[in-house]
């Protein structure tokens, strides 16, 4: 027998061995698919059981994780392949809160790197920020509420510390980019308001002011211009915040609307050179404090006659008449009206179509209400960085919602004249 004839059976055996291996691999895959179909059929046969939908979600999620893990590894479970890039390393348990109830998941682990299913990352930016705040409170051990119940109610169980660190870094970067972005174009109207939240500083609980600035540009679009956190409302604090907006490009400001915060009026004139509109709603609350309980409706309607005038001159004339008539009976109310006349009626020198939106800080009330709602959930922030993270993320979301709205906040026809200083009839200073 020749050497070639002697080696032929060995070569044939090798070929048959490879065929058998491929056949076994194919058989395993077919068996896996068949088992999946059988499992799915068993679920379908359950009909209207209460847990049917939850089990269907769990089945689909588990199968999706297996497919994603197989793609990362480059081979199926237990499969030998030259294309394999990674190997499995068991599972970790995770409860997934869905609208159908709690679904128990077994998330595959990898020997190299980590795997986390994409469908478990659905939270919006502000919700991620809230998660980070809660977890930071856990780590620092400074939460003053029953955070466990809150976390379970929101379906946020199972987030590891490493994921929280990654989440915080991602949010902080996005928030800082948003808050420090260049401000382009001209912004005739700017609203400023402060709301207060509680945070820890040097092992003490303090009340910190959250300042938010919103503006409308010459295209009639509304945007969140900036935010800062501090513990004072004195002139230097406001001036530094406004200078920061100016450094980023804020210009063309005609009117700034805010409440009567200490030092703000001086800072506005010094930094922006704009007219200040004192919030009409807040002023009326202060005015009503000088009227008796039985006279508040009458006094409110009385002062309101000045707001109903068509132009600034008529409004000022009516304002003085009301103050003079009130002087004999309610001198403090008359003095208050004398001091606030120029500031409360400043908006009357601007286009009539805008007056309903620029006479008060009401356009910011809904935003402030959402800030309060989110901050009350947290209770006490671990630090000021957590305040910026959560509220900054909320402002980023709100700004995105405004950006996609079709309707402008103010029409182009009415706001275009504001780009020309000569077309603005500024209020005449009170004597």
CSV table of C-alpha atoms in Angstrom, one decimal:
chain,number,residue,atom,x,y,z
A,1,UNK,CA,0.0,0.0,0.0
A,2,UNK,CA,1.4,3.4,-1.0
A,3,UNK,CA,1.8,6.3,1.4
A,4,UNK,CA,-0.9,8.3,-0.3
A,5,UNK,CA,-3.4,5.3,0.0
A,6,UNK,CA,-2.5,4.9,3.7
A,7,UNK,CA,-3.2,8.6,4.5
A,8,UNK,CA,-6.6,8.7,2.7
A,9,UNK,CA,-8.7,7.3,5.5
A,10,UNK,CA,-7.3,9.9,7.9
A,11,UNK,CA,-8.2,12.8,5.6
A,12,UNK,CA,-11.7,11.4,5.1
A,13,UNK,CA,-12.1,11.1,8.9
A,14,UNK,CA,-11.1,14.7,9.3
A,15,UNK,CA,-13.6,15.9,6.7
A,16,UNK,CA,-16.4,13.8,8.3
A,17,UNK,CA,-15.4,15.2,11.7
A,18,UNK,CA,-15.8,18.8,10.5
A,19,UNK,CA,-19.1,18.0,8.9
A,20,UNK,CA,-20.4,16.4,12.1
A,21,UNK,CA,-19.3,19.5,14.1
A,22,UNK,CA,-21.1,21.9,11.7
A,23,UNK,CA,-24.1,19.6,11.8
A,24,UNK,CA,-24.1,19.6,15.6
A,25,UNK,CA,-23.8,23.4,15.7
A,26,UNK,CA,-26.6,23.8,13.3
A,27,UNK,CA,-28.7,21.3,15.3
A,28,UNK,CA,-28.1,23.3,18.5
A,29,UNK,CA,-29.3,26.5,16.8
A,30,UNK,CA,-32.3,24.8,15.4
A,31,UNK,CA,-33.1,23.3,18.8
A,32,UNK,CA,-32.7,26.7,20.4
A,33,UNK,CA,-35.1,28.3,17.9
A,34,UNK,CA,-37.5,25.4,18.4
A,35,UNK,CA,-37.4,25.7,22.2
A,36,UNK,CA,-38.0,29.5,21.8
A,37,UNK,CA,-41.1,28.7,19.7
A,38,UNK,CA,-42.3,26.1,22.1
A,39,UNK,CA,-41.9,28.6,25.0
A,40,UNK,CA,-43.7,31.3,23.1
A,41,UNK,CA,-46.5,28.9,22.2
A,42,UNK,CA,-46.8,28.0,25.9
A,43,UNK,CA,-47.2,31.6,26.8
A,44,UNK,CA,-49.8,32.2,24.1
A,45,UNK,CA,-51.8,29.2,25.3
A,46,UNK,CA,-52.1,30.8,28.7
A,47,UNK,CA,-54.8,33.1,27.2
A,48,UNK,CA,-56.1,35.8,29.5
A,49,UNK,CA,-54.1,35.0,32.6
A,50,UNK,CA,-53.3,38.0,34.7
A,51,UNK,CA,-49.5,37.5,34.3
A,52,UNK,CA,-49.7,36.8,30.5
A,53,UNK,CA,-48.6,40.3,29.4
A,54,UNK,CA,-45.8,40.5,32.0
A,55,UNK,CA,-44.4,37.1,31.0
A,56,UNK,CA,-44.6,38.0,27.3
A,57,UNK,CA,-42.5,41.2,28.1
A,58,UNK,CA,-40.1,39.1,30.1
A,59,UNK,CA,-39.8,36.5,27.3
A,60,UNK,CA,-39.1,39.1,24.6
A,61,UNK,CA,-36.6,41.1,26.8
A,62,UNK,CA,-34.7,37.9,27.7
A,63,UNK,CA,-34.5,36.8,24.1
A,64,UNK,CA,-33.4,40.3,23.0
A,65,UNK,CA,-30.6,40.3,25.6
A,66,UNK,CA,-29.4,36.9,24.4
A,67,UNK,CA,-29.2,38.1,20.8
A,68,UNK,CA,-27.4,41.3,21.8
A,69,UNK,CA,-24.9,39.3,23.9
A,70,UNK,CA,-24.4,36.8,21.1
A,71,UNK,CA,-23.5,39.7,18.8
A,72,UNK,CA,-21.0,41.1,21.3
A,73,UNK,CA,-19.4,37.8,21.8
A,74,UNK,CA,-19.3,36.9,18.1
A,75,UNK,CA,-20.7,33.4,18.8
A,76,UNK,CA,-23.7,31.7,20.3
A,77,UNK,CA,-24.0,30.3,23.8
A,78,UNK,CA,-21.5,27.4,24.1
A,79,UNK,CA,-20.6,27.6,20.4
A,80,UNK,CA,-16.9,27.2,19.4
A,81,UNK,CA,-16.0,29.7,16.7
A,82,UNK,CA,-12.9,31.4,15.4
A,83,UNK,CA,-14.9,34.6,15.3
A,84,UNK,CA,-15.5,34.6,19.0
A,85,UNK,CA,-14.4,37.9,20.7
A,86,UNK,CA,-15.7,37.5,24.2
A,87,UNK,CA,-17.2,35.0,26.6
A,88,UNK,CA,-20.2,34.9,28.9
A,89,UNK,CA,-19.7,35.0,32.7
A,90,UNK,CA,-23.0,34.1,34.2
A,91,UNK,CA,-26.0,36.3,35.0
A,92,UNK,CA,-27.1,39.0,37.4
A,93,UNK,CA,-30.6,39.4,38.6
A,94,UNK,CA,-32.5,42.6,38.0
A,95,UNK,CA,-36.2,43.6,38.6
A,96,UNK,CA,-37.6,45.7,35.7
A,97,UNK,CA,-40.5,47.9,36.7
A,98,UNK,CA,-43.0,48.1,33.7
A,99,UNK,CA,-46.6,49.2,33.4
A,100,UNK,CA,-47.5,45.5,33.4
A,101,UNK,CA,-45.8,45.0,36.7
A,102,UNK,CA,-42.4,43.8,37.9
A,103,UNK,CA,-40.5,41.6,35.3
A,104,UNK,CA,-37.6,39.5,36.7
A,105,UNK,CA,-34.6,39.7,34.3
A,106,UNK,CA,-31.4,37.7,34.1
A,107,UNK,CA,-28.9,40.1,32.5
A,108,UNK,CA,-25.9,38.3,30.9
A,109,UNK,CA,-22.4,39.2,32.2
A,110,UNK,CA,-19.3,39.2,30.1
A,111,UNK,CA,-15.7,38.3,31.0
A,112,UNK,CA,-14.4,41.4,29.2
A,113,UNK,CA,-16.1,44.7,29.6
A,114,UNK,CA,-19.7,45.0,30.6
A,115,UNK,CA,-23.1,44.6,29.0
A,116,UNK,CA,-26.3,46.5,29.9
A,117,UNK,CA,-29.4,46.2,27.7
A,118,UNK,CA,-30.4,49.3,25.9
A,119,UNK,CA,-34.1,49.0,26.7
A,120,UNK,CA,-33.3,49.7,30.4
A,121,UNK,CA,-32.1,53.2,29.6
A,122,UNK,CA,-35.4,55.0,28.7
A,123,UNK,CA,-35.3,57.8,31.2
A,124,UNK,CA,-35.5,61.4,30.2
A,125,UNK,CA,-32.6,63.8,31.1
A,126,UNK,CA,-34.3,65.3,34.1
A,127,UNK,CA,-35.4,61.8,35.4
A,128,UNK,CA,-31.8,60.7,35.0
A,129,UNK,CA,-30.7,63.7,37.0
A,130,UNK,CA,-33.2,62.9,39.7
A,131,UNK,CA,-31.8,59.4,39.8
A,132,UNK,CA,-28.3,60.8,40.3
A,133,UNK,CA,-29.4,63.1,43.1
A,134,UNK,CA,-31.2,60.2,44.9
A,135,UNK,CA,-28.2,57.9,44.5
A,136,UNK,CA,-25.8,60.6,45.7
A,137,UNK,CA,-28.0,61.1,48.8
A,138,UNK,CA,-27.8,57.3,49.4
A,139,UNK,CA,-24.0,57.3,49.1
A,140,UNK,CA,-23.6,60.4,51.4
A,141,UNK,CA,-26.1,59.0,53.9
A,142,UNK,CA,-27.8,62.4,54.2
A,143,UNK,CA,-31.3,61.8,52.9
A,144,UNK,CA,-34.0,63.1,55.2
A,145,UNK,CA,-36.9,61.3,53.6
A,146,UNK,CA,-37.9,57.7,53.0
A,147,UNK,CA,-36.1,57.6,49.7
A,148,UNK,CA,-36.6,53.9,49.4
A,149,UNK,CA,-40.4,54.3,48.8
A,150,UNK,CA,-39.7,57.1,46.3
A,151,UNK,CA,-37.3,55.0,44.3
A,152,UNK,CA,-39.6,52.0,44.2
A,153,UNK,CA,-42.5,54.3,43.1
A,154,UNK,CA,-40.4,55.6,40.2
A,155,UNK,CA,-39.2,52.1,39.2
A,156,UNK,CA,-35.5,53.0,39.6
A,157,UNK,CA,-34.3,49.9,41.5
A,158,UNK,CA,-31.1,48.2,40.5
A,159,UNK,CA,-29.0,51.1,39.4
A,160,UNK,CA,-25.4,50.4,40.5
A,161,UNK,CA,-22.9,53.0,41.8
A,162,UNK,CA,-20.8,52.7,38.7
A,163,UNK,CA,-23.8,53.4,36.5
A,164,UNK,CA,-24.7,56.4,38.7
A,165,UNK,CA,-21.2,57.8,38.3
A,166,UNK,CA,-21.4,57.4,34.5
A,167,UNK,CA,-24.9,58.9,34.6
A,168,UNK,CA,-23.8,62.0,36.6
A,169,UNK,CA,-20.8,62.6,34.3
A,170,UNK,CA,-23.0,62.4,31.2
A,171,UNK,CA,-25.6,64.8,32.7
A,172,UNK,CA,-23.1,67.3,34.1
A,173,UNK,CA,-21.4,67.6,30.7
A,174,UNK,CA,-24.6,68.2,28.9
A,175,UNK,CA,-25.9,70.6,31.4
A,176,UNK,CA,-22.7,72.7,31.5
A,177,UNK,CA,-22.5,72.8,27.7
A,178,UNK,CA,-26.1,74.0,27.7
A,179,UNK,CA,-25.7,76.6,30.4
A,180,UNK,CA,-22.4,78.0,28.9
A,181,UNK,CA,-23.4,78.0,25.2
A,182,UNK,CA,-23.0,81.2,23.2
A,183,UNK,CA,-26.0,83.5,23.1
A,184,UNK,CA,-26.5,84.7,19.6
A,185,UNK,CA,-28.7,87.4,18.2
A,186,UNK,CA,-30.7,90.1,20.0
A,187,UNK,CA,-33.0,89.5,22.9
A,188,UNK,CA,-35.4,92.4,23.4
A,189,UNK,CA,-37.2,90.8,26.4
A,190,UNK,CA,-35.7,89.0,29.3
A,191,UNK,CA,-37.5,87.5,32.3
A,192,UNK,CA,-35.6,86.9,35.6
A,193,UNK,CA,-36.9,85.1,38.6
A,194,UNK,CA,-35.5,83.4,41.7
A,195,UNK,CA,-36.8,80.4,43.5
A,196,UNK,CA,-35.4,78.7,46.6
A,197,UNK,CA,-34.4,75.2,47.4
A,198,UNK,CA,-32.7,73.5,50.4
A,199,UNK,CA,-29.2,72.1,50.1
A,200,UNK,CA,-26.3,71.0,52.4
A,201,UNK,CA,-23.3,73.3,52.7
A,202,UNK,CA,-20.5,72.6,55.2
A,203,UNK,CA,-22.7,70.1,57.1
A,204,UNK,CA,-25.5,72.6,57.4
A,205,UNK,CA,-28.9,72.9,55.7
A,206,UNK,CA,-29.2,76.3,53.9
A,207,UNK,CA,-31.6,77.9,51.5
A,208,UNK,CA,-30.0,78.7,48.2
A,209,UNK,CA,-31.5,80.9,45.5
A,210,UNK,CA,-31.8,79.4,42.0
A,211,UNK,CA,-31.8,82.2,39.4
A,212,UNK,CA,-33.3,81.5,36.0
A,213,UNK,CA,-33.2,83.8,32.9
A,214,UNK,CA,-35.5,83.4,30.0
A,215,UNK,CA,-35.5,85.5,26.9
A,216,UNK,CA,-37.3,86.2,23.6
A,217,UNK,CA,-35.2,87.0,20.5
A,218,UNK,CA,-36.0,89.0,17.4
A,219,UNK,CA,-37.3,85.9,15.7
A,220,UNK,CA,-40.0,85.6,18.4
A,221,UNK,CA,-38.5,82.4,19.9
A,222,UNK,CA,-38.2,81.8,23.6
A,223,UNK,CA,-35.2,80.2,25.2
A,224,UNK,CA,-33.7,79.6,28.6
A,225,UNK,CA,-30.6,81.9,28.6
A,226,UNK,CA,-29.0,80.8,31.9
A,227,UNK,CA,-29.1,79.7,35.5
A,228,UNK,CA,-27.0,80.2,38.6
A,229,UNK,CA,-27.1,79.2,42.2
A,230,UNK,CA,-26.2,81.4,45.1
A,231,UNK,CA,-27.1,82.5,48.7
A,232,UNK,CA,-27.6,86.2,48.2
A,233,UNK,CA,-29.8,88.5,46.1
A,234,UNK,CA,-27.6,91.6,46.6
A,235,UNK,CA,-26.4,93.7,43.7
A,236,UNK,CA,-23.0,92.0,43.3
A,237,UNK,CA,-24.7,88.6,42.9
A,238,UNK,CA,-27.2,89.9,40.2
A,239,UNK,CA,-24.5,91.9,38.5
A,240,UNK,CA,-22.2,88.9,38.2
A,241,UNK,CA,-24.9,86.8,36.8
A,242,UNK,CA,-25.9,89.4,34.2
A,243,UNK,CA,-22.2,90.0,33.3
A,244,UNK,CA,-21.9,86.2,32.6
A,245,UNK,CA,-24.9,86.4,30.2
A,246,UNK,CA,-23.3,89.4,28.5
A,247,UNK,CA,-20.0,87.7,28.1
A,248,UNK,CA,-21.8,84.8,26.4
A,249,UNK,CA,-23.3,87.3,23.9
A,250,UNK,CA,-26.5,88.6,25.4
A,251,UNK,CA,-27.3,91.9,23.7
A,252,UNK,CA,-30.2,94.1,22.4
A,253,UNK,CA,-32.1,93.9,25.7
A,254,UNK,CA,-34.9,96.5,25.9
A,255,UNK,CA,-36.9,95.3,28.9
A,256,UNK,CA,-36.1,93.0,31.9
A,257,UNK,CA,-39.1,91.7,33.8
A,258,UNK,CA,-38.7,90.5,37.4
A,259,UNK,CA,-39.9,90.8,40.9
A,260,UNK,CA,-38.5,93.6,43.2
A,261,UNK,CA,-35.4,91.7,44.2
A,262,UNK,CA,-32.8,93.6,46.2
A,263,UNK,CA,-30.1,95.1,44.0
A,264,UNK,CA,-31.5,93.8,40.7
A,265,UNK,CA,-32.8,97.1,39.4
A,266,UNK,CA,-29.3,98.7,39.8
A,267,UNK,CA,-27.6,95.7,38.3
A,268,UNK,CA,-29.9,95.8,35.2
A,269,UNK,CA,-29.2,99.5,34.6
A,270,UNK,CA,-25.4,99.0,35.2
A,271,UNK,CA,-24.8,95.9,33.1
A,272,UNK,CA,-27.6,95.8,30.5
A,273,UNK,CA,-28.7,99.4,30.3
A,274,UNK,CA,-32.3,98.2,29.9
A,275,UNK,CA,-35.6,99.3,31.3
A,276,UNK,CA,-36.9,97.3,34.3
A,277,UNK,CA,-40.4,96.1,34.6
A,278,UNK,CA,-41.5,95.3,38.1
A,279,UNK,CA,-43.8,92.2,38.1
A,280,UNK,CA,-47.3,93.6,38.1
A,281,UNK,CA,-48.8,90.5,39.8
A,282,UNK,CA,-46.3,90.7,42.7
A,283,UNK,CA,-46.9,94.4,43.1
A,284,UNK,CA,-50.6,93.9,43.4
A,285,UNK,CA,-50.1,91.4,46.2
A,286,UNK,CA,-48.0,94.0,48.0
A,287,UNK,CA,-50.6,96.7,47.4
A,288,UNK,CA,-53.4,94.4,48.7
A,289,UNK,CA,-51.5,94.1,52.0
A,290,UNK,CA,-52.3,97.8,52.6
A,291,UNK,CA,-56.1,97.4,51.9
A,292,UNK,CA,-58.6,95.9,54.4
A,293,UNK,CA,-60.0,92.5,53.7
A,294,UNK,CA,-63.4,94.0,52.7
A,295,UNK,CA,-61.7,96.6,50.4
A,296,UNK,CA,-59.3,94.4,48.5
A,297,UNK,CA,-61.6,93.7,45.5
A,298,UNK,CA,-62.4,97.4,45.2
A,299,UNK,CA,-58.8,98.5,45.4
A,300,UNK,CA,-57.7,95.9,42.9
A,301,UNK,CA,-60.3,97.0,40.4
A,302,UNK,CA,-59.4,100.6,41.1
A,303,UNK,CA,-55.7,100.1,40.3
A,304,UNK,CA,-56.7,97.9,37.4
A,305,UNK,CA,-58.2,100.9,35.6
A,306,UNK,CA,-54.7,102.2,35.0
A,307,UNK,CA,-53.7,98.9,33.4
A,308,UNK,CA,-56.7,99.0,31.0
A,309,UNK,CA,-55.5,102.2,29.3
A,310,UNK,CA,-54.3,102.2,25.7
A,311,UNK,CA,-51.0,104.0,26.1
A,312,UNK,CA,-48.4,104.9,28.6
A,313,UNK,CA,-49.5,108.6,29.1
A,314,UNK,CA,-53.1,107.6,29.8
A,315,UNK,CA,-52.0,104.8,32.1
A,316,UNK,CA,-49.8,107.2,34.2
A,317,UNK,CA,-52.5,109.8,34.3
A,318,UNK,CA,-55.0,107.3,35.6
A,319,UNK,CA,-52.4,105.8,38.0
A,320,UNK,CA,-51.9,109.2,39.7
A,321,UNK,CA,-55.6,109.8,40.0
A,322,UNK,CA,-56.1,106.5,41.8
A,323,UNK,CA,-53.1,107.3,44.1
A,324,UNK,CA,-54.4,110.8,44.9
A,325,UNK,CA,-57.9,109.5,45.7
A,326,UNK,CA,-56.4,106.8,47.9
A,327,UNK,CA,-54.1,109.1,49.8
A,328,UNK,CA,-56.6,110.5,52.4
A,329,UNK,CA,-57.8,107.0,53.5
A,330,UNK,CA,-54.9,104.7,52.7
A,331,UNK,CA,-51.7,106.8,52.7
A,332,UNK,CA,-49.4,103.8,52.7
A,333,UNK,CA,-51.0,102.5,49.5
A,334,UNK,CA,-50.7,105.9,47.9
A,335,UNK,CA,-47.0,106.1,48.8
A,336,UNK,CA,-46.4,102.6,47.4
A,337,UNK,CA,-48.0,103.6,44.1
A,338,UNK,CA,-45.9,106.8,44.0
A,339,UNK,CA,-42.7,104.8,44.4
A,340,UNK,CA,-43.6,102.0,42.0
A,341,UNK,CA,-45.3,104.0,39.2
A,342,UNK,CA,-42.4,104.0,36.7
A,343,UNK,CA,-41.5,100.4,37.3
A,344,UNK,CA,-44.9,98.8,37.3
A,345,UNK,CA,-46.1,100.8,34.1
A,346,UNK,CA,-42.8,100.3,32.2
A,347,UNK,CA,-44.4,97.7,29.9
A,348,UNK,CA,-46.9,100.3,28.6
A,349,UNK,CA,-44.2,101.8,26.4
A,350,UNK,CA,-43.9,98.6,24.4
A,351,UNK,CA,-46.1,97.1,21.6
A,352,UNK,CA,-49.7,96.5,22.8
A,353,UNK,CA,-49.5,92.9,21.4
A,354,UNK,CA,-46.8,92.0,23.9
A,355,UNK,CA,-48.1,93.6,27.1
A,356,UNK,CA,-50.0,90.6,28.3
A,357,UNK,CA,-46.7,88.7,28.4
A,358,UNK,CA,-44.3,91.3,29.6
A,359,UNK,CA,-46.1,92.9,32.5
A,360,UNK,CA,-45.2,90.1,34.9
A,361,UNK,CA,-43.1,87.0,35.5
A,362,UNK,CA,-46.1,84.8,34.7
A,363,UNK,CA,-44.4,83.3,31.7
A,364,UNK,CA,-41.9,81.8,34.2
A,365,UNK,CA,-44.5,80.5,36.7
A,366,UNK,CA,-45.0,77.2,35.1
A,367,UNK,CA,-41.3,76.6,34.8
A,368,UNK,CA,-40.8,77.6,38.5
A,369,UNK,CA,-43.7,75.3,39.5
A,370,UNK,CA,-41.9,72.4,37.8
A,371,UNK,CA,-38.7,73.3,39.5
A,372,UNK,CA,-40.5,73.3,42.9
A,373,UNK,CA,-42.1,70.0,42.2
A,374,UNK,CA,-38.9,68.3,41.3
A,375,UNK,CA,-36.9,69.8,44.2
A,376,UNK,CA,-39.6,68.9,46.7
A,377,UNK,CA,-39.2,65.2,45.6
A,378,UNK,CA,-35.5,65.4,46.6
A,379,UNK,CA,-36.2,67.4,49.8
A,380,UNK,CA,-32.6,68.4,50.6
A,381,UNK,CA,-30.0,68.4,47.9
A,382,UNK,CA,-26.6,66.8,48.9
A,383,UNK,CA,-24.7,69.9,47.5
A,384,UNK,CA,-25.1,72.7,45.1
A,385,UNK,CA,-23.7,70.7,42.3
A,386,UNK,CA,-26.7,68.4,42.6
A,387,UNK,CA,-29.0,71.5,42.4
A,388,UNK,CA,-27.3,72.5,39.1
A,389,UNK,CA,-27.5,69.0,37.8
A,390,UNK,CA,-31.2,68.4,38.4
A,391,UNK,CA,-32.6,71.9,37.7
A,392,UNK,CA,-30.2,72.4,34.8
A,393,UNK,CA,-31.4,69.2,33.2
A,394,UNK,CA,-35.0,70.3,33.7
A,395,UNK,CA,-34.2,73.6,32.0
A,396,UNK,CA,-32.5,71.8,29.1
A,397,UNK,CA,-35.6,69.7,28.5
A,398,UNK,CA,-37.9,72.8,28.6
A,399,UNK,CA,-35.6,74.6,26.2
A,400,UNK,CA,-35.8,71.6,23.8
A,401,UNK,CA,-39.6,71.6,24.0
A,402,UNK,CA,-39.7,75.3,23.1
A,403,UNK,CA,-37.3,74.8,20.2
A,404,UNK,CA,-39.6,72.3,18.5
A,405,UNK,CA,-42.8,74.3,18.9
A,406,UNK,CA,-44.1,75.5,15.6
A,407,UNK,CA,-45.8,78.6,16.9
A,408,UNK,CA,-43.5,81.5,17.9
A,409,UNK,CA,-43.9,83.0,21.3
A,410,UNK,CA,-44.2,86.4,19.7
A,411,UNK,CA,-45.0,87.1,16.0
A,412,UNK,CA,-42.3,88.4,13.7
A,413,UNK,CA,-44.5,91.3,12.7
A,414,UNK,CA,-44.9,92.7,16.2
A,415,UNK,CA,-41.3,92.0,17.5
A,416,UNK,CA,-39.4,93.2,14.4
A,417,UNK,CA,-39.7,97.0,15.3
A,418,UNK,CA,-37.9,96.3,18.6
A,419,UNK,CA,-34.6,96.0,16.6
A,420,UNK,CA,-34.8,99.7,16.0
A,421,UNK,CA,-34.4,101.8,19.1
A,422,UNK,CA,-36.3,104.8,17.6
A,423,UNK,CA,-39.5,102.8,17.3
A,424,UNK,CA,-39.7,102.1,21.0
A,425,UNK,CA,-41.7,104.6,23.0
A,426,UNK,CA,-40.1,104.2,26.4
A,427,UNK,CA,-42.1,105.2,29.5
A,428,UNK,CA,-41.7,108.8,30.6
A,429,UNK,CA,-40.1,109.0,34.0
A,430,UNK,CA,-42.4,109.9,36.9
A,431,UNK,CA,-41.9,113.5,38.2
